[in-house]
Amino acid sequence: MIVNINILKFRNYFIPCLGGILGGLSVSNNFWIILMPLSLSILWDGYDYKRSNFVWGFFFILVSHYWLIYLHPLTWLGYSWLGSLFISSFLLIICSTLGGLLITLWGLIGKKFFSKRYLFSYTNYQICIKVLFLSFIWALGELILKQTPFFWIGLGESLIPGDLYLAGLARLFGSSGLCVVQLLIGFWVFFIFEQWNHKFKIKEFLFFGLFVILGLHFLGAFLILPIERNVGFPVAVWQTNIPTREKIFVDNQKMFRKFITAQRKAISQDAKLLITPEGTLNRNFIMNIPSLIDTLTGGFRISENNLRSSLLLIKKGDKSYTKFIDKSRLVPLGEKLPKLLNNFSVGLSSLGGLQSGEPSRYFDVSKIPPLAVAICYEISDGVKIRNAINKGSELILSIANLDPYPIKIQQQYLSLARLRSIENNRDNLIISNTGPSGLIRNDGRINNLLDSSKEHIKVFYPIFYKQKTFYSKFGEKPFIFLLIILFQQNLKMFKRSTNQPTP
């Protein structure tokens, strides 16, 4: 009896814990092709156990989002050292708990339609329909989360750089489709193990799966075949490398001197436009002399007594901005505070509470074609980027401030940015305070990248594209259509099984 209890604990706790850790490690990592299928096969093995699901989800987020700890120390905002450590650790635990609860909910839905106990009683068609449905449900959950303020890097965005060719399929069905494909691969590994465990022949299913996976890779590689590139538009990128904890000591006069020096260096490199990262300029920034070059700069502006984080256009010859696009998706507590807390705390930012701008990411700038703008983690919302592309944006522009977070968050940011390029067939120019900054080509390959944590002013040559992909044209409509069909098929099977008389 004691042995059986220990085996059950091992199955319900340790193995899912290992699976979640492997999955978290594989996010935006070159080891994806080994770790993620194994992690997802462990998830499928215990998906009908609530505890197993929670443990897997908890540790998946704990490992993939561990960079939240790097918010500490927050002593520069007035918190005590211990209070700062508690806050950063508490945020990570809360996010991990949310991940565990979401996977638990997914498993509860799955148990209604797919019982692992009767796995080999189902026909191949029934297994296919049920597993597809559960995979689509998961992808729908990720799609919904991306529309919320929470920063969520799920399965859909975890492929790059581990498997660029498979990620090429995003040109057809976006990150939601990539999420489904990964879950299917995980189930394939799990099902082979179950067949082997029950001493069934695995050769046929093994080779069929390998053939399909290989075919998907060939298709993805074909969709993102490199093409000959013309000389693009000369844009100077200024990676400012001003740590957030020091930014509060840089007043407008100091920033003006840095700003005008950057403009002169951009002009010396024959640039026609200068772009700076999120939050470069403080509120009420006005130049002492007219701007030397057209500049798109991250900064803050006051609108209707509210502070907004924005991308500001300062035209050559002007002293202040004439156009802007405000950040729409704000970090909870970090940038946007509940009204109840406004009078008690600045939150996790020296700025206090910000206000959101319009949801559209379409930005029409004079002298160059329209842009699809993502400020910081707005890059994780592929839907809004796609909408901007559909309105006519010919280049994705991503500005961010990822300080004080570690290299891991930069890798995840790059993964998101590269996927947005693949989905929409657009170059993506990224400019971050401490990195990453550089140019991502329309096929998701990195054209050039600056060294992190160093100040740079370098000219890149992005190309403006007009051709749209299948995904940028149709978006999530095919996904929702298939989800409805799968739901109907599963509902029929469920009703049929419940109407059968019990022996």
Coordinates of C-alpha atoms in Angstrom, one line a residue:
M1 CA 0.0 0.0 0.0
I2 CA 2.8 2.4 0.9
V3 CA 4.6 1.6 -2.4
N4 CA 1.4 2.4 -4.3
I5 CA 0.9 5.7 -2.5
N6 CA 4.5 6.7 -3.3
I7 CA 4.1 5.8 -6.9
L8 CA 0.9 7.9 -7.1
K9 CA 2.7 10.9 -5.5
F10 CA 5.6 10.4 -8.0
R11 CA 3.1 10.4 -10.9
N12 CA 1.0 13.3 -9.7
Y13 CA 3.7 15.6 -8.4
F14 CA 7.3 14.9 -9.4
I15 CA 6.8 14.0 -13.1
P16 CA 4.4 16.9 -13.9
C17 CA 6.9 19.2 -12.0
L18 CA 9.7 17.9 -14.3
G19 CA 7.5 18.4 -17.3
G20 CA 6.6 22.0 -16.4
I21 CA 10.3 22.8 -15.8
L22 CA 11.3 21.3 -19.1
G23 CA 8.6 23.3 -20.9
G24 CA 9.6 26.5 -19.2
L25 CA 13.2 26.0 -20.1
S26 CA 12.4 25.4 -23.7
V27 CA 10.5 28.7 -24.2
S28 CA 12.4 30.8 -26.7
N29 CA 15.3 28.4 -26.5
N30 CA 17.4 26.4 -29.0
F31 CA 16.6 23.3 -27.0
W32 CA 12.9 23.5 -27.9
I33 CA 13.0 20.6 -30.3
I34 CA 14.0 18.2 -27.5
L35 CA 12.5 19.7 -24.4
M36 CA 9.0 20.9 -25.5
P37 CA 7.7 17.7 -27.1
L38 CA 8.8 15.8 -24.0
S39 CA 7.2 18.3 -21.7
L40 CA 3.9 18.3 -23.5
S41 CA 3.9 14.5 -23.6
I42 CA 4.1 14.5 -19.8
L43 CA 1.2 17.0 -19.7
W44 CA -0.9 14.7 -21.9
D45 CA 0.0 11.7 -19.7
G46 CA -1.6 13.4 -16.6
Y47 CA -4.1 15.9 -18.1
D48 CA -7.0 14.1 -16.5
Y49 CA -5.5 14.6 -13.0
K50 CA -6.2 18.0 -11.5
R51 CA -3.1 18.1 -9.3
S52 CA -0.9 17.0 -12.2
N53 CA -2.3 19.8 -14.4
F54 CA -1.8 22.4 -11.8
V55 CA 1.8 21.4 -11.0
W56 CA 2.7 21.3 -14.7
G57 CA 1.3 24.8 -15.3
F58 CA 2.7 26.3 -12.1
F59 CA 6.3 25.2 -12.9
F60 CA 6.0 26.0 -16.6
I61 CA 5.3 29.7 -15.7
L62 CA 7.7 29.7 -12.7
V63 CA 10.6 28.8 -15.0
S64 CA 9.6 30.7 -18.2
H65 CA 8.8 33.9 -16.3
Y66 CA 11.4 33.8 -13.6
W67 CA 12.8 37.1 -14.8
L68 CA 10.0 38.8 -12.7
I69 CA 12.4 38.4 -9.8
Y70 CA 14.7 40.9 -11.4
L71 CA 12.3 43.7 -10.4
H72 CA 14.1 43.4 -7.1
P73 CA 15.5 45.6 -5.6
L74 CA 12.7 48.3 -5.7
T75 CA 14.4 50.3 -3.0
W76 CA 14.8 53.2 -5.4
L77 CA 11.0 53.5 -5.4
G78 CA 10.9 53.8 -1.6
Y79 CA 10.2 50.1 -0.8
S80 CA 12.3 48.3 1.8
W81 CA 14.8 45.7 0.7
L82 CA 12.6 42.9 2.2
G83 CA 9.4 44.5 0.9
S84 CA 10.9 44.6 -2.6
L85 CA 12.0 41.0 -2.4
F86 CA 8.5 40.0 -1.2
I87 CA 6.8 41.9 -4.0
S88 CA 8.8 40.5 -6.9
S89 CA 8.6 37.0 -5.5
F90 CA 4.9 37.4 -4.8
L91 CA 4.3 38.5 -8.4
L92 CA 6.1 35.4 -9.8
I93 CA 4.1 33.1 -7.5
I94 CA 0.8 34.7 -8.5
C95 CA 1.6 34.4 -12.2
S96 CA 2.7 30.8 -11.7
T97 CA -0.5 30.0 -9.7
L98 CA -2.6 31.5 -12.5
G99 CA -0.8 29.3 -15.0
G100 CA -1.5 26.3 -12.9
L101 CA -5.2 27.2 -12.6
L102 CA -5.6 27.7 -16.3
I103 CA -4.1 24.3 -17.1
T104 CA -6.3 22.8 -14.5
L105 CA -9.4 24.3 -16.2
W106 CA -8.2 23.0 -19.5
G107 CA -7.9 19.5 -18.0
L108 CA -11.4 19.7 -16.5
I109 CA -12.8 20.5 -20.0
G110 CA -10.8 17.7 -21.5
K111 CA -12.1 15.1 -19.1
K112 CA -15.6 15.9 -20.3
F113 CA -14.8 14.9 -23.8
F114 CA -11.8 12.6 -23.7
S115 CA -11.2 9.9 -21.1
K116 CA -7.6 8.6 -21.0
R117 CA -9.0 5.5 -19.4
Y118 CA -10.7 4.5 -22.6
L119 CA -7.8 5.7 -24.9
F120 CA -7.6 2.4 -26.8
S121 CA -11.3 2.0 -27.0
Y122 CA -11.6 5.1 -29.3
T123 CA -11.2 4.9 -33.1
N124 CA -8.4 6.7 -34.7
Y125 CA -10.9 9.3 -36.0
Q126 CA -12.4 9.9 -32.5
I127 CA -8.9 10.3 -31.0
C128 CA -8.0 12.8 -33.7
I129 CA -11.1 14.9 -33.3
K130 CA -10.9 14.9 -29.5
V131 CA -7.2 15.8 -29.3
L132 CA -7.6 18.5 -32.0
F133 CA -10.5 20.0 -30.0
L134 CA -8.5 20.1 -26.8
S135 CA -5.5 21.6 -28.6
F136 CA -7.8 24.3 -30.2
I137 CA -9.3 25.1 -26.7
W138 CA -5.8 25.6 -25.4
A139 CA -4.9 27.9 -28.3
L140 CA -8.1 29.8 -27.8
G141 CA -7.1 30.4 -24.2
E142 CA -3.7 31.8 -25.3
L143 CA -5.5 34.0 -27.8
I144 CA -7.8 35.5 -25.2
L145 CA -4.9 36.0 -22.7
K146 CA -3.1 38.1 -25.3
Q147 CA -6.0 40.5 -25.3
T148 CA -5.7 41.1 -21.6
P149 CA -3.1 43.3 -19.8
F150 CA -1.1 40.2 -18.7
F151 CA 2.2 39.4 -20.4
W152 CA 1.9 35.8 -21.5
I153 CA 4.4 33.9 -23.5
G154 CA 2.7 30.6 -24.3
L155 CA 3.3 27.7 -26.7
G156 CA 2.4 29.7 -29.8
E157 CA 5.4 32.0 -29.4
S158 CA 7.9 29.5 -27.9
L159 CA 9.2 28.0 -31.1
I160 CA 11.8 30.5 -32.1
P161 CA 14.8 30.2 -32.2
G162 CA 14.5 26.5 -31.6
D163 CA 12.6 25.6 -34.8
L164 CA 12.4 28.5 -37.3
Y165 CA 11.1 26.2 -40.1
L166 CA 8.1 25.0 -38.1
A167 CA 7.5 28.6 -37.1
G168 CA 7.2 29.4 -40.8
L169 CA 3.7 27.8 -40.7
A170 CA 2.6 31.0 -38.9
R171 CA 2.2 32.6 -42.3
L172 CA -0.8 30.4 -42.8
F173 CA -2.4 30.3 -39.3
G174 CA -0.5 32.5 -36.9
S175 CA 0.6 31.7 -33.4
S176 CA -2.7 29.9 -32.6
G177 CA -1.9 27.3 -35.2
L178 CA 1.6 26.9 -33.9
C179 CA 0.2 26.2 -30.5
V180 CA -2.1 23.5 -31.9
V181 CA 0.8 21.9 -33.8
Q182 CA 3.0 21.7 -30.7
L183 CA 0.2 20.1 -28.6
L184 CA -0.3 17.5 -31.3
I185 CA 3.4 16.7 -31.4
G186 CA 3.3 16.3 -27.6
F187 CA 0.3 14.0 -27.9
W188 CA 2.1 12.0 -30.6
V189 CA 5.0 11.3 -28.2
F190 CA 2.7 10.4 -25.4
F191 CA 0.6 8.1 -27.6
I192 CA 3.7 6.2 -28.8
F193 CA 4.8 5.7 -25.2
E194 CA 1.3 4.4 -24.3
Q195 CA 1.3 2.0 -27.2
W196 CA 4.7 0.7 -26.2
N197 CA 3.6 0.5 -22.6
H198 CA 0.7 -1.7 -23.6
K199 CA 2.9 -3.8 -25.9
F200 CA 1.2 -2.6 -29.0
K201 CA 3.0 -2.1 -32.3
I202 CA 4.3 1.5 -32.6
K203 CA 6.2 1.3 -35.9
E204 CA 3.2 2.5 -38.1
F205 CA 2.2 5.4 -35.9
L206 CA 5.9 6.4 -35.3
F207 CA 6.7 6.6 -39.0
F208 CA 3.4 8.3 -39.8
G209 CA 4.1 11.0 -37.2
L210 CA 7.6 11.5 -38.4
F211 CA 6.4 11.9 -42.0
V212 CA 3.8 14.5 -41.0
I213 CA 6.3 16.5 -38.9
L214 CA 8.9 16.4 -41.6
G215 CA 6.3 17.5 -44.1
L216 CA 5.3 20.4 -41.9
H217 CA 8.9 21.5 -41.6
F218 CA 9.3 21.4 -45.4
L219 CA 6.1 23.5 -45.8
G220 CA 7.2 26.0 -43.2
A221 CA 10.7 26.3 -44.8
F222 CA 9.1 26.9 -48.2
L223 CA 6.9 29.6 -46.8
I224 CA 9.9 31.6 -45.4
L225 CA 12.4 31.0 -48.2
P226 CA 14.8 33.9 -48.2
I227 CA 14.4 36.4 -51.1
E228 CA 16.8 38.9 -52.6
R229 CA 16.6 42.1 -50.7
N230 CA 16.9 45.6 -52.2
V231 CA 18.6 48.5 -50.4
G232 CA 16.1 49.7 -47.8
F233 CA 15.3 53.0 -46.1
P234 CA 18.2 54.3 -44.0
V235 CA 17.0 54.5 -40.3
A236 CA 19.3 55.3 -37.4
V237 CA 18.6 53.3 -34.2
W238 CA 19.7 54.8 -30.9
Q239 CA 20.0 52.1 -28.2
T240 CA 20.3 54.5 -25.3
N241 CA 21.4 52.1 -22.5
I242 CA 20.1 54.3 -19.7
P243 CA 19.2 52.0 -16.8
T244 CA 15.7 52.6 -15.4
R245 CA 17.0 53.2 -11.9
E246 CA 19.2 56.0 -13.3
K247 CA 16.6 57.5 -15.6
I248 CA 14.9 59.5 -12.9
F249 CA 18.2 61.5 -12.5
V250 CA 18.3 62.5 -16.2
D251 CA 16.5 65.8 -16.5
N252 CA 15.2 67.3 -19.7
Q253 CA 18.4 69.4 -20.2
K254 CA 20.7 66.4 -19.9
M255 CA 18.5 64.4 -22.2
F256 CA 18.4 67.3 -24.7
R257 CA 22.2 67.2 -25.0
K258 CA 22.2 63.4 -25.4
F259 CA 19.3 63.7 -27.9
I260 CA 20.9 66.3 -30.1
T261 CA 24.2 64.4 -30.1
A262 CA 22.4 61.3 -31.3
Q263 CA 20.7 63.2 -34.1
R264 CA 24.1 64.6 -35.3
K265 CA 25.6 61.0 -35.3
A266 CA 22.6 59.8 -37.2
I267 CA 23.0 62.5 -39.8
S268 CA 26.7 61.7 -40.1
Q269 CA 25.7 58.2 -41.1
D270 CA 23.3 59.5 -43.8
A271 CA 20.2 58.4 -42.0
K272 CA 16.9 59.9 -42.9
L273 CA 15.1 59.0 -39.7
L274 CA 16.2 58.5 -36.1
I275 CA 14.3 56.1 -33.7
T276 CA 14.7 55.8 -30.0
P277 CA 13.4 53.3 -27.4
E278 CA 10.3 53.4 -25.2
G279 CA 10.4 56.1 -22.4
T280 CA 13.4 58.0 -23.8
L281 CA 12.0 61.5 -23.2
N282 CA 10.4 62.7 -20.0
R283 CA 7.1 64.5 -20.0
N284 CA 7.0 68.1 -21.3
F285 CA 10.3 67.7 -23.2
I286 CA 10.9 70.5 -25.6
M287 CA 14.1 70.9 -27.7
N288 CA 16.2 74.1 -27.2
I289 CA 16.8 74.2 -31.0
P290 CA 14.8 72.8 -33.9
S291 CA 15.2 69.1 -34.5
L292 CA 18.0 68.3 -37.0
I293 CA 16.3 65.1 -38.4
D294 CA 12.9 63.5 -38.5
T295 CA 12.7 61.5 -35.2
L296 CA 10.4 58.9 -33.8
T297 CA 11.1 58.7 -30.1
G298 CA 9.6 56.9 -27.1
G299 CA 8.5 59.3 -24.5
F300 CA 5.7 60.5 -22.2
R301 CA 3.0 63.1 -22.8
I302 CA 0.2 64.6 -20.8
S303 CA -3.3 64.3 -22.3
E304 CA -6.4 65.5 -20.4
N305 CA -4.4 65.5 -17.1
N306 CA -3.4 61.9 -17.7
L307 CA 0.2 60.6 -18.4
R308 CA 0.7 58.4 -21.4
S309 CA 3.6 56.4 -22.7
S310 CA 3.9 57.1 -26.4
L311 CA 5.8 57.0 -29.7
L312 CA 6.3 60.7 -30.6
L313 CA 7.1 62.1 -34.1
I314 CA 9.4 65.2 -33.9
K315 CA 9.8 66.5 -37.5
K316 CA 12.9 68.1 -38.7
G317 CA 12.7 71.8 -37.9
D318 CA 10.3 71.4 -35.0
K319 CA 11.0 71.7 -31.3
S320 CA 8.2 69.4 -30.1
Y321 CA 6.2 66.4 -31.3
T322 CA 3.4 66.8 -33.9
K323 CA 2.1 63.3 -34.1
F324 CA 1.9 60.4 -31.6
I325 CA 0.6 56.9 -30.9
D326 CA 0.0 56.0 -27.3
K327 CA 0.7 52.7 -25.6
S328 CA -2.5 50.8 -25.4
R329 CA -1.6 47.7 -23.3
L330 CA -0.2 48.7 -19.9
V331 CA 1.6 46.5 -17.4
P332 CA -0.7 45.9 -14.3
L333 CA 0.8 47.5 -11.2
G334 CA 4.0 48.4 -13.2
E335 CA 2.3 51.1 -15.3
K336 CA -1.4 51.0 -14.6
L337 CA -2.7 51.1 -11.1
P338 CA -6.2 50.4 -9.9
K339 CA -7.9 53.7 -8.9
L340 CA -8.1 52.4 -5.3
L341 CA -4.2 52.3 -5.1
N342 CA -3.5 55.6 -6.9
N343 CA -3.4 57.6 -3.7
F344 CA -1.2 55.1 -1.8
S345 CA 1.5 53.9 -4.1
V346 CA 3.5 54.6 -7.3
G347 CA 3.2 50.9 -8.0
L348 CA 6.3 49.3 -9.5
S349 CA 7.2 52.3 -11.6
S350 CA 8.6 55.8 -10.8
L351 CA 5.9 57.2 -13.1
G352 CA 2.9 56.1 -11.1
G353 CA -0.2 55.3 -13.0
L354 CA -0.4 55.7 -16.8
Q355 CA -3.5 55.8 -19.0
S356 CA -4.0 53.6 -22.1
G357 CA -4.3 55.0 -25.6
E358 CA -6.3 53.8 -28.6
P359 CA -6.1 50.1 -29.3
S360 CA -5.1 50.6 -33.0
R361 CA -1.4 50.0 -33.7
Y362 CA -1.6 51.7 -37.1
F363 CA 0.6 54.8 -37.3
D364 CA 0.6 57.0 -40.5
V365 CA 3.9 58.9 -40.5
S366 CA 4.8 61.5 -43.2
K367 CA 7.6 60.8 -45.7
I368 CA 7.5 57.0 -45.1
P369 CA 4.8 54.4 -45.5
P370 CA 2.5 53.6 -42.5
L371 CA 3.9 51.6 -39.5
A372 CA 2.5 48.9 -37.2
V373 CA 3.7 50.1 -33.8
A374 CA 4.3 47.8 -30.8
I375 CA 5.4 49.5 -27.6
C376 CA 7.0 47.0 -25.3
Y377 CA 5.0 43.9 -24.7
E378 CA 2.3 44.9 -27.2
I379 CA 4.5 42.8 -29.5
S380 CA 2.8 39.7 -27.9
D381 CA -0.6 40.7 -29.3
G382 CA -0.4 39.4 -32.9
V383 CA -4.1 40.3 -33.5
K384 CA -3.5 44.1 -33.2
I385 CA -0.3 43.9 -35.3
R386 CA -2.2 42.0 -38.0
N387 CA -5.0 44.6 -38.0
A388 CA -2.5 47.4 -38.5
I389 CA -1.0 45.4 -41.4
N390 CA -4.4 45.0 -43.0
K391 CA -4.9 48.8 -42.8
G392 CA -1.8 49.3 -44.8
S393 CA 1.2 49.2 -42.5
E394 CA 4.3 48.2 -44.4
L395 CA 6.8 47.9 -41.5
I396 CA 6.6 46.7 -37.9
L397 CA 8.2 49.1 -35.4
S398 CA 8.8 47.7 -31.9
I399 CA 10.2 49.9 -29.2
A400 CA 10.8 48.7 -25.6
N401 CA 12.5 49.2 -22.3
L402 CA 13.5 45.8 -21.0
D403 CA 15.7 47.0 -18.1
P404 CA 16.3 45.7 -15.5
Y405 CA 15.3 42.3 -16.8
P406 CA 17.9 39.6 -17.7
I407 CA 18.9 38.3 -21.2
K408 CA 16.1 35.7 -21.0
I409 CA 13.4 38.3 -21.4
Q410 CA 15.4 39.7 -24.4
Q411 CA 15.3 36.3 -26.0
Q412 CA 11.6 36.0 -25.4
Y413 CA 11.1 39.5 -26.8
L414 CA 13.1 38.5 -29.9
S415 CA 11.0 35.4 -30.3
L416 CA 7.8 37.4 -30.3
A417 CA 9.2 40.0 -32.7
R418 CA 10.4 37.4 -35.2
L419 CA 7.1 35.6 -35.1
R420 CA 5.2 38.8 -35.9
S421 CA 7.5 39.3 -38.9
I422 CA 6.8 35.8 -40.2
E423 CA 3.0 36.1 -39.7
N424 CA 2.7 39.3 -41.7
N425 CA 5.7 39.2 -44.1
R426 CA 7.1 42.4 -42.7
D427 CA 10.5 43.6 -41.6
N428 CA 10.5 44.4 -37.9
L429 CA 12.7 47.2 -36.6
I430 CA 13.3 46.8 -32.9
I431 CA 14.7 49.4 -30.6
S432 CA 15.2 48.8 -26.9
N433 CA 16.9 50.8 -24.1
T434 CA 19.4 48.1 -23.1
G435 CA 18.7 45.7 -26.0
P436 CA 17.7 43.9 -28.0
S437 CA 17.9 46.4 -30.9
G438 CA 18.3 45.6 -34.6
L439 CA 16.5 44.5 -37.7
I440 CA 14.4 41.4 -38.2
R441 CA 13.7 40.5 -41.8
N442 CA 10.3 39.7 -43.1
D443 CA 11.1 35.9 -43.0
G444 CA 11.9 36.0 -39.3
R445 CA 15.6 35.8 -39.7
I446 CA 17.8 38.3 -37.8
N447 CA 19.5 40.7 -40.2
N448 CA 21.6 42.5 -37.6
L449 CA 21.5 42.9 -33.8
L450 CA 23.4 45.3 -31.5
D451 CA 25.3 44.2 -28.4
S452 CA 23.1 44.5 -25.3
S453 CA 23.8 46.8 -22.4
K454 CA 25.9 49.2 -24.6
E455 CA 25.0 52.5 -26.2
H456 CA 24.8 52.4 -29.9
I457 CA 23.7 54.6 -32.8
K458 CA 23.6 52.5 -36.0
V459 CA 21.9 52.8 -39.3
F460 CA 19.7 49.9 -40.5
Y461 CA 18.0 49.5 -43.9
P462 CA 14.4 48.0 -43.4
I463 CA 12.4 47.3 -46.5
F464 CA 8.7 48.3 -46.8
Y465 CA 6.5 45.4 -48.0
K466 CA 2.9 45.4 -49.2
Q467 CA 2.3 41.8 -49.9
K468 CA 0.1 40.1 -47.3
T469 CA 0.2 36.5 -46.0
F470 CA -2.7 34.1 -45.7
Y471 CA -2.7 34.9 -42.0
S472 CA -2.6 38.6 -42.4
K473 CA -5.6 38.4 -44.8
F474 CA -7.8 36.1 -42.8
G475 CA -6.4 36.2 -39.3
E476 CA -8.2 34.0 -36.7
K477 CA -11.3 33.3 -38.8
P478 CA -10.2 29.9 -40.1
F479 CA -9.1 29.0 -36.6
I480 CA -12.5 29.9 -35.1
F481 CA -14.4 28.1 -37.9
L482 CA -12.5 24.9 -37.3
L483 CA -13.0 25.2 -33.5
I484 CA -16.7 25.4 -34.0
I485 CA -16.7 22.3 -36.2
L486 CA -14.6 20.4 -33.7
F487 CA -16.9 21.4 -30.9
Q488 CA -19.9 20.1 -32.8
Q489 CA -18.2 16.8 -33.6
N490 CA -17.2 16.3 -30.0
L491 CA -20.6 17.2 -28.8
K492 CA -22.2 14.6 -31.0
M493 CA -19.7 12.0 -29.7
F494 CA -20.4 13.0 -26.1
K495 CA -24.2 12.8 -26.6
R496 CA -23.8 9.4 -28.3
S497 CA -21.7 8.0 -25.5
T498 CA -24.1 9.2 -22.8
N499 CA -27.1 7.8 -24.6
Q500 CA -25.6 4.3 -24.8
P501 CA -27.0 1.8 -22.2
T502 CA -24.6 0.7 -19.6
P503 CA -23.9 -3.0 -19.5

